[in-house]
XYZ file of N, CA and C in Angstrom:
606
model
N 87.299 14.490 -33.566
C 87.867 14.681 -34.184
C 86.748 14.503 -35.725
N 87.956 15.783 -36.929
C 87.325 16.247 -37.454
C 86.313 14.396 -38.426
N 85.145 14.947 -38.767
C 84.985 13.549 -39.741
C 83.595 13.616 -40.096
N 83.110 12.612 -41.023
C 82.290 12.498 -42.187
C 80.938 11.187 -41.959
N 80.478 10.838 -41.897
C 79.918 9.810 -42.079
C 78.698 9.952 -42.594
N 78.557 8.999 -43.522
C 77.959 8.640 -44.707
C 76.588 7.004 -44.690
N 75.749 7.394 -44.613
C 74.710 6.293 -44.875
C 73.776 6.565 -44.914
N 73.875 5.366 -46.530
C 73.438 5.215 -47.625
C 73.079 3.375 -48.012
N 71.658 3.788 -48.752
C 71.400 2.342 -49.540
C 70.479 1.682 -48.939
N 69.473 0.748 -48.937
C 68.550 0.026 -47.929
C 68.734 -0.931 -47.254
N 69.439 -0.290 -45.474
C 69.241 -0.644 -45.217
C 69.567 0.313 -43.701
N 69.798 -0.559 -42.290
C 69.336 -0.671 -41.655
C 70.431 -0.407 -40.135
N 70.090 0.386 -39.200
C 71.867 0.556 -38.484
C 70.614 0.933 -37.348
N 71.348 0.200 -36.519
C 70.524 0.344 -34.985
C 71.403 0.531 -33.904
N 71.393 2.336 -33.453
C 72.262 2.459 -31.659
C 71.674 1.878 -30.822
N 72.253 1.234 -29.862
C 71.807 1.037 -28.877
C 72.012 1.794 -27.526
N 71.199 3.379 -27.244
C 71.865 4.066 -25.919
C 71.610 5.026 -27.459
N 72.330 6.396 -26.597
C 72.511 8.286 -26.891
C 73.814 7.575 -27.935
N 73.223 8.948 -29.179
C 73.823 8.866 -30.034
C 74.376 11.141 -30.626
N 76.063 11.625 -30.460
C 75.766 12.643 -30.385
C 76.960 13.008 -31.388
N 76.497 14.029 -32.439
C 76.991 14.580 -33.204
C 77.427 16.073 -33.366
N 79.850 15.764 -33.158
C 80.059 16.527 -32.484
C 80.097 18.075 -31.433
N 80.035 16.764 -31.179
C 80.487 16.994 -29.416
C 81.612 17.683 -28.649
N 82.615 16.784 -29.342
C 84.255 18.192 -28.580
C 85.087 17.297 -30.381
N 84.127 17.437 -30.762
C 85.156 17.745 -32.590
C 84.197 18.105 -33.757
N 84.093 18.827 -34.263
C 83.163 18.187 -35.316
C 82.861 17.000 -36.830
N 81.497 16.793 -35.912
C 81.115 16.232 -37.402
C 80.266 15.502 -38.290
N 80.194 15.129 -38.805
C 78.998 15.346 -40.104
C 77.810 13.773 -40.213
N 77.335 13.837 -40.000
C 76.269 12.454 -40.497
C 75.104 13.458 -41.080
N 75.333 12.049 -42.322
C 74.277 12.187 -43.160
C 73.421 10.725 -43.212
N 72.359 11.632 -43.591
C 70.840 10.123 -43.826
C 70.786 10.326 -44.958
N 70.804 8.755 -45.893
C 70.743 8.849 -47.534
C 69.909 7.804 -47.698
N 69.448 8.342 -49.067
C 69.337 7.276 -50.148
C 68.096 5.739 -49.556
N 67.959 5.826 -48.348
C 66.286 5.110 -48.357
C 67.069 3.931 -46.899
N 68.171 5.004 -46.826
C 68.707 4.654 -45.442
C 67.897 3.979 -43.968
N 67.958 3.637 -42.536
C 67.121 3.783 -41.370
C 68.861 3.906 -40.703
N 68.253 4.812 -39.985
C 68.807 4.794 -38.000
C 68.174 5.418 -37.449
N 68.696 4.205 -36.271
C 67.176 4.371 -35.268
C 68.254 4.156 -33.755
N 68.283 5.498 -32.658
C 68.974 5.445 -31.500
C 67.821 5.867 -30.783
N 69.016 5.965 -29.664
C 67.627 5.866 -27.983
C 67.521 7.601 -28.670
N 68.307 8.268 -27.790
C 68.458 9.474 -27.435
C 69.287 10.391 -28.777
N 68.740 11.636 -29.320
C 70.133 12.387 -30.246
C 70.445 13.473 -30.196
N 72.131 13.209 -30.358
C 71.732 15.306 -29.713
C 72.820 15.794 -31.135
N 72.898 16.931 -31.688
C 73.465 17.154 -32.168
C 73.993 18.493 -31.674
N 75.634 18.528 -31.778
C 76.577 18.983 -30.421
C 76.797 20.495 -30.941
N 77.886 21.501 -30.234
C 77.407 23.061 -30.945
C 78.752 22.285 -32.145
N 80.119 21.544 -32.607
C 80.160 21.410 -33.316
C 79.434 20.180 -35.045
N 78.457 20.054 -34.569
C 78.093 18.878 -35.242
C 77.088 20.215 -36.226
N 77.297 18.941 -37.373
C 75.286 18.728 -37.855
C 75.275 17.137 -38.623
N 73.679 17.911 -38.676
C 73.031 15.894 -38.515
C 72.236 15.868 -40.331
N 72.520 15.684 -41.347
C 71.819 15.837 -42.743
C 70.963 14.471 -43.054
N 69.418 14.591 -42.849
C 68.516 14.062 -42.996
C 67.655 13.586 -44.949
N 68.498 13.139 -45.633
C 68.043 13.714 -46.788
C 67.502 12.453 -47.783
N 66.474 11.781 -47.650
C 66.588 10.732 -48.467
C 65.680 9.291 -47.864
N 66.879 9.278 -46.160
C 66.561 8.888 -45.088
C 65.478 8.811 -44.241
N 65.350 7.510 -42.981
C 65.041 7.179 -41.834
C 66.016 7.702 -41.028
N 65.770 8.865 -39.911
C 66.114 8.639 -38.822
C 64.646 9.047 -37.307
N 64.757 7.276 -36.677
C 63.151 7.317 -36.154
C 64.691 7.533 -34.415
N 64.151 8.275 -33.418
C 64.316 8.802 -31.979
C 63.253 8.385 -30.896
N 63.649 8.173 -29.722
C 62.816 8.546 -28.622
C 63.095 10.366 -28.856
N 64.538 10.555 -27.882
C 64.420 12.532 -27.886
C 65.439 12.188 -29.255
N 65.598 14.278 -29.125
C 66.293 14.949 -30.433
C 66.638 16.055 -29.833
N 67.426 16.484 -29.793
C 67.605 18.127 -29.349
C 68.720 18.468 -30.102
N 68.218 19.277 -30.824
C 69.545 20.222 -31.575
C 70.068 21.840 -31.022
N 71.288 21.652 -30.381
C 71.443 23.021 -29.782
C 72.368 24.256 -30.390
N 70.992 24.481 -30.935
C 71.197 26.035 -32.557
C 72.022 26.897 -32.122
N 72.065 27.452 -30.293
C 72.937 28.529 -30.109
C 74.337 27.969 -30.002
N 74.590 26.650 -29.919
C 75.723 26.390 -29.850
C 76.326 26.421 -30.744
N 76.113 26.416 -32.295
C 76.814 25.988 -33.686
C 75.878 25.093 -34.263
N 74.748 23.412 -33.215
C 75.064 22.722 -34.079
C 73.807 22.835 -35.181
N 73.504 21.470 -36.343
C 72.692 22.334 -37.078
C 71.674 20.631 -37.097
N 70.965 20.846 -36.972
C 69.701 19.895 -38.285
C 68.973 20.036 -39.228
N 69.796 19.608 -40.231
C 69.080 19.692 -41.534
C 67.986 18.588 -42.412
N 67.115 19.823 -41.850
C 65.763 17.860 -42.305
C 65.784 18.657 -43.885
N 66.365 17.329 -45.116
C 65.976 17.851 -46.563
C 64.224 17.336 -47.339
N 64.770 15.441 -47.439
C 63.368 14.865 -47.242
C 63.770 13.730 -46.602
N 62.926 12.678 -46.286
C 62.735 12.027 -45.914
C 62.142 11.699 -45.143
N 62.440 10.335 -43.515
C 60.581 10.728 -42.252
C 61.595 10.763 -41.280
N 61.595 11.376 -40.232
C 61.441 12.122 -39.279
C 60.989 11.058 -38.630
N 60.996 10.662 -37.427
C 59.747 9.510 -36.483
C 60.714 9.668 -35.253
N 58.891 10.327 -34.653
C 59.194 9.883 -32.652
C 58.767 9.060 -31.813
N 59.692 8.273 -31.167
C 58.599 7.082 -30.956
C 58.634 7.503 -29.189
N 58.202 8.555 -28.376
C 57.191 8.992 -27.463
C 57.851 9.788 -27.027
N 59.214 11.195 -27.133
C 59.575 11.274 -26.820
C 59.682 13.323 -27.006
N 60.707 13.787 -26.847
C 60.426 15.375 -27.542
C 61.811 15.616 -28.384
N 61.503 17.278 -29.365
C 62.324 16.834 -30.554
C 62.347 18.553 -30.281
N 63.156 18.496 -29.868
C 64.178 20.155 -29.699
C 64.561 20.761 -29.927
N 64.723 22.028 -31.800
C 65.458 22.313 -32.178
C 65.909 23.581 -32.303
N 65.336 23.902 -31.131
C 65.800 25.845 -31.456
C 64.263 26.330 -31.065
N 64.429 27.919 -32.244
C 63.053 28.470 -32.033
C 62.291 27.357 -33.361
N 63.292 26.949 -34.480
C 61.862 27.318 -35.091
C 62.353 25.910 -35.888
N 61.147 24.781 -36.157
C 61.288 23.440 -37.307
C 60.993 23.936 -38.606
N 61.651 23.105 -39.642
C 60.579 23.161 -40.950
C 60.553 21.606 -41.806
N 59.024 21.302 -41.859
C 59.210 20.256 -42.249
C 59.437 20.445 -43.823
N 60.581 19.543 -44.942
C 59.953 19.329 -45.954
C 59.408 18.839 -47.447
N 59.269 20.262 -47.826
C 58.407 18.943 -49.425
C 59.309 18.166 -49.365
N 58.247 16.990 -48.970
C 58.474 15.677 -49.304
C 58.775 15.062 -48.693
N 59.024 16.452 -46.969
C 59.798 14.766 -45.410
C 57.451 14.515 -44.954
N 57.857 13.717 -43.625
C 57.292 13.279 -43.671
C 57.614 13.466 -41.947
N 56.674 13.520 -41.535
C 56.572 13.633 -39.823
C 55.960 12.607 -39.024
N 56.637 11.510 -37.985
C 55.448 10.313 -37.906
C 54.901 9.558 -36.648
N 54.827 9.208 -35.572
C 54.857 8.963 -34.454
C 54.483 9.572 -33.396
N 55.217 9.675 -31.922
C 53.849 9.993 -30.963
C 55.947 10.932 -29.599
N 54.776 11.691 -29.144
C 56.156 12.790 -28.352
C 55.339 14.171 -28.599
N 56.060 14.542 -28.709
C 56.269 16.102 -29.617
C 57.801 17.076 -29.799
N 57.282 18.039 -30.426
C 57.827 19.406 -31.247
C 57.729 20.306 -30.297
N 58.528 20.968 -29.758
C 58.343 22.355 -28.950
C 58.829 23.304 -29.924
N 59.336 23.310 -30.782
C 59.839 24.794 -30.995
C 58.485 24.850 -32.339
N 58.903 26.544 -33.019
C 57.717 26.875 -34.306
C 57.633 25.633 -35.014
N 56.264 25.430 -35.225
C 56.519 24.444 -36.469
C 55.781 24.954 -38.231
N 56.389 24.512 -38.883
C 56.031 25.222 -40.252
C 56.735 23.927 -41.726
N 55.498 23.069 -41.730
C 55.425 22.298 -42.721
C 54.902 22.643 -44.025
N 56.339 22.448 -44.908
C 56.049 23.233 -46.115
C 55.254 22.624 -47.346
N 54.363 23.384 -48.522
C 53.626 22.380 -48.727
C 54.976 20.586 -49.358
N 53.204 19.604 -49.699
C 54.492 18.597 -50.430
C 54.426 17.470 -48.884
N 53.808 18.286 -47.682
C 55.149 18.021 -46.220
C 54.029 17.238 -45.530
N 54.060 15.956 -44.933
C 53.135 15.003 -44.697
C 53.249 14.973 -42.978
N 52.164 14.945 -42.203
C 52.472 14.514 -40.732
C 51.366 13.008 -40.236
N 52.209 12.381 -40.087
C 51.118 10.516 -39.564
C 51.038 10.962 -38.307
N 51.180 11.641 -37.608
C 51.082 10.947 -35.541
C 50.082 9.582 -35.470
N 50.065 9.273 -34.080
C 50.509 7.611 -33.721
C 49.287 7.694 -32.824
N 50.054 7.696 -31.243
C 49.081 7.370 -30.336
C 48.692 8.863 -29.616
N 49.199 9.399 -29.691
C 49.845 10.673 -29.377
C 51.088 11.897 -29.603
N 50.459 12.732 -30.468
C 51.841 14.192 -31.016
C 51.037 15.563 -30.410
N 51.717 15.949 -29.992
C 52.486 17.437 -29.577
C 53.374 18.228 -30.975
N 52.340 18.853 -31.168
C 53.018 19.962 -31.716
C 53.487 21.299 -32.389
N 54.600 22.370 -32.324
C 54.332 23.426 -32.570
C 54.588 24.329 -30.721
N 54.573 25.586 -30.804
C 54.804 26.615 -29.739
C 53.849 27.724 -28.913
N 53.149 27.317 -27.845
C 51.882 28.144 -27.624
C 52.412 29.512 -27.794
N 53.733 29.598 -26.908
C 54.302 31.785 -27.321
C 53.884 32.274 -28.192
N 53.747 31.797 -29.202
C 54.424 32.116 -31.021
C 52.615 31.892 -31.721
N 53.053 33.244 -32.596
C 51.567 34.139 -32.858
C 51.885 32.703 -34.821
N 53.176 32.426 -34.931
C 53.470 31.424 -35.944
C 53.609 30.108 -35.358
N 52.942 29.312 -34.057
C 53.227 28.539 -34.098
C 53.286 27.186 -34.333
N 52.174 27.024 -34.930
C 52.418 25.974 -35.373
C 51.254 26.774 -37.074
N 52.108 26.291 -38.186
C 51.674 25.734 -39.303
C 52.103 25.746 -40.290
N 51.040 25.169 -41.478
C 51.066 23.455 -41.876
C 51.010 23.864 -43.529
N 51.595 23.569 -44.729
C 50.817 23.882 -46.049
C 50.368 22.019 -46.330
N 51.304 21.536 -45.538
C 51.083 20.422 -46.508
C 49.600 19.527 -45.354
N 50.421 17.825 -45.923
C 49.354 17.389 -45.553
C 49.374 16.912 -44.019
N 47.540 16.460 -43.047
C 48.120 15.342 -41.910
C 46.932 14.852 -42.223
N 47.296 13.071 -41.959
C 46.748 12.497 -42.131
C 46.572 11.145 -41.203
N 46.012 11.291 -39.694
C 45.653 10.365 -38.338
C 44.784 9.774 -38.882
N 44.376 8.834 -37.458
C 43.873 7.634 -37.121
C 43.265 8.018 -36.434
N 43.037 6.314 -35.376
C 42.990 7.102 -34.477
C 43.119 7.643 -32.935
N 44.683 8.077 -33.019
C 45.288 8.715 -32.358
C 44.375 9.635 -31.666
N 45.407 10.939 -31.316
C 45.645 12.477 -31.155
C 46.160 13.272 -31.498
N 46.340 14.720 -31.516
C 46.818 15.353 -32.898
C 46.894 16.545 -32.032
N 48.364 17.265 -31.809
C 47.258 19.142 -30.176
C 48.333 19.733 -30.783
N 47.392 20.530 -32.118
C 48.101 21.697 -31.962
C 49.068 23.419 -31.615
N 49.895 24.208 -30.952
C 50.096 24.444 -30.247
C 50.728 25.934 -30.943
N 49.418 26.708 -30.444
C 49.962 28.534 -31.543
C 50.048 29.590 -30.383
N 50.476 30.338 -30.431
C 49.125 31.896 -29.530
C 48.157 31.716 -30.536
N 47.898 32.380 -31.600
C 46.512 32.354 -32.507
C 46.070 31.098 -32.661
N 45.104 31.436 -34.287
C 44.901 29.349 -34.686
C 46.263 28.886 -35.439
N 45.961 28.470 -34.621
C 46.640 26.852 -35.780
C 46.294 26.947 -37.269
N 47.981 27.417 -38.198
C 47.239 26.774 -40.089
C 47.210 25.638 -40.618
N 46.426 24.904 -40.495
C 46.086 23.554 -41.713
C 46.955 24.085 -42.836
N 47.146 22.316 -43.523
C 46.784 22.653 -44.576
C 46.471 22.199 -46.123
N 46.211 21.693 -47.352
C 45.203 21.719 -47.768
C 45.071 20.271 -47.879
N 45.152 19.785 -47.069
C 44.332 18.245 -46.547
C 44.926 17.827 -45.428
N 43.450 17.658 -44.820
C 43.759 17.359 -42.727
C 42.820 15.947 -42.749
N 42.906 14.728 -42.836
C 42.184 13.717 -42.837
C 41.970 12.881 -40.708
N 41.921 13.146 -40.613
C 40.497 12.377 -39.268
C 40.218 11.062 -39.663
N 41.151 9.889 -38.897
C 40.268 8.837 -39.242
C 39.202 8.488 -38.069
N 38.765 8.818 -37.094
C 38.707 9.254 -35.434
C 39.087 8.385 -34.160
N 39.734 10.247 -35.219
C 40.711 9.753 -33.468
C 40.773 11.950 -33.215
N 41.169 12.300 -32.847
C 41.540 13.536 -32.438
C 42.528 14.976 -32.458
N 40.854 15.754 -32.754
C 42.062 16.982 -33.558
C 42.439 18.341 -32.589
N 43.377 18.444 -31.351
C 43.406 19.636 -29.731
C 44.116 21.098 -30.760
N 43.019 22.031 -30.461
C 44.417 23.093 -30.546
C 43.419 23.983 -29.366
N 44.225 24.697 -28.527
C 43.484 25.374 -27.398
C 43.149 26.637 -27.973
N 43.705 27.287 -29.390
C 44.400 28.198 -29.207
C 42.882 28.467 -30.469
N 42.342 27.478 -31.142
C 41.747 26.944 -32.425
C 43.012 26.618 -33.675
N 41.361 26.394 -34.808
C 42.573 26.027 -36.770
C 41.848 27.124 -36.790
N 43.051 26.981 -38.348
C 42.227 27.809 -39.302
C 42.341 27.234 -40.206
N 41.220 27.250 -41.074
C 41.331 26.795 -42.868
C 41.390 27.396 -44.213
N 42.510 27.500 -44.661
C 42.673 28.804 -45.619
C 41.494 28.610 -47.074
N 41.844 29.321 -48.356
C 40.572 29.242 -48.969
C 41.221 28.505 -50.302
N 40.308 26.641 -50.025
C 40.953 25.623 -50.552
C 41.499 24.401 -49.757
N 41.859 24.895 -48.248
C 42.119 24.044 -48.030
C 40.710 22.369 -47.486
N 41.123 22.201 -46.782
C 40.037 20.543 -47.264
C 40.151 19.594 -45.369
N 39.402 19.631 -44.562
C 39.234 19.120 -43.726
C 38.559 17.780 -43.444
N 38.724 16.225 -43.906
C 37.946 15.329 -43.727
C 37.953 14.393 -42.779
N 36.984 13.899 -42.878
C 36.342 12.285 -41.570
C 35.625 12.173 -41.310
N 35.922 11.264 -40.286
C 35.493 11.747 -38.723
C 36.361 11.263 -37.770
N 35.206 11.959 -36.369
C 36.042 12.037 -35.430
C 36.056 12.826 -34.304
N 36.948 13.941 -33.907
C 36.937 15.154 -33.259
C 37.626 16.148 -33.002
N 37.205 17.402 -33.336
C 37.956 18.356 -33.381
C 37.675 18.989 -32.410
N 38.311 19.406 -31.333
C 37.874 19.831 -30.095
C 39.037 21.346 -30.089
N 38.170 22.328 -31.384
C 39.316 23.714 -31.126
C 37.768 24.065 -31.858
N 38.215 25.991 -31.358
C 37.427 26.729 -32.204
C 37.762 26.557 -33.985
N 36.924 27.029 -34.939
C 37.587 26.729 -36.307
C 37.365 28.094 -36.801
N 38.202 27.910 -37.817
C 37.918 29.260 -38.719
C 38.205 28.553 -40.167
N 37.131 29.042 -40.555
C 37.372 28.729 -41.819
C 36.458 29.714 -43.834
N 37.422 29.991 -44.298
C 38.137 30.551 -45.105
C 36.500 30.211 -45.872
N 36.339 31.679 -47.665
C 35.776 31.050 -48.025
C 36.202 30.107 -49.320
N 35.992 28.372 -49.826
C 36.227 28.005 -50.264
C 37.145 27.038 -50.071
N 37.286 27.010 -48.813
C 37.340 26.008 -47.632
C 36.487 24.571 -47.702
N 37.143 23.037 -46.675
C 35.291 22.765 -46.865
C 35.604 21.356 -45.678
N 34.629 20.409 -44.440
C 34.737 21.064 -43.828
C 34.210 19.107 -44.493
N 33.960 18.220 -44.766
C 33.629 17.190 -45.171
C 33.769 16.059 -43.976
């Protein structure tokens, strides 16, 4: 039936197993104000709406059936992947002030806005290798000893700051640094590199 669930405040909620929002009836799930929700496999159904605004959503896999009407709205907060796949249909936008953490893969076109942050753990894969806009990021990447793979049909576009702390950055079709962008740290960049005037590699 039609329902809205608001999760807010500095508390944690855990769902053992699968979470489906709006499968057989319209439903809205709001994760706000520092609340943390952990689930295994999450699905936004054809009549569902999942809003992440200031809280933390931690999932093994997340599927948004956008073709049939469901919507995942990431406004702020943290999305954490625990080794699974996030399928958001055609494209996924990481908002300003939003963070993506963990392991696994995002199979949609990836668009990171200025002020957004990517924090890979052991192994994270982002983007769509069939699209020239497969990976476009204008924010920060901060990685440790793990690996990050960026998929795009053309060059994967890095943001203002990419920090590597001993890990490996992979990009099958190369990476590009725009004017004013910075690549900093130690580790391995396994990709062709195109660097614009005013960019820095340290």
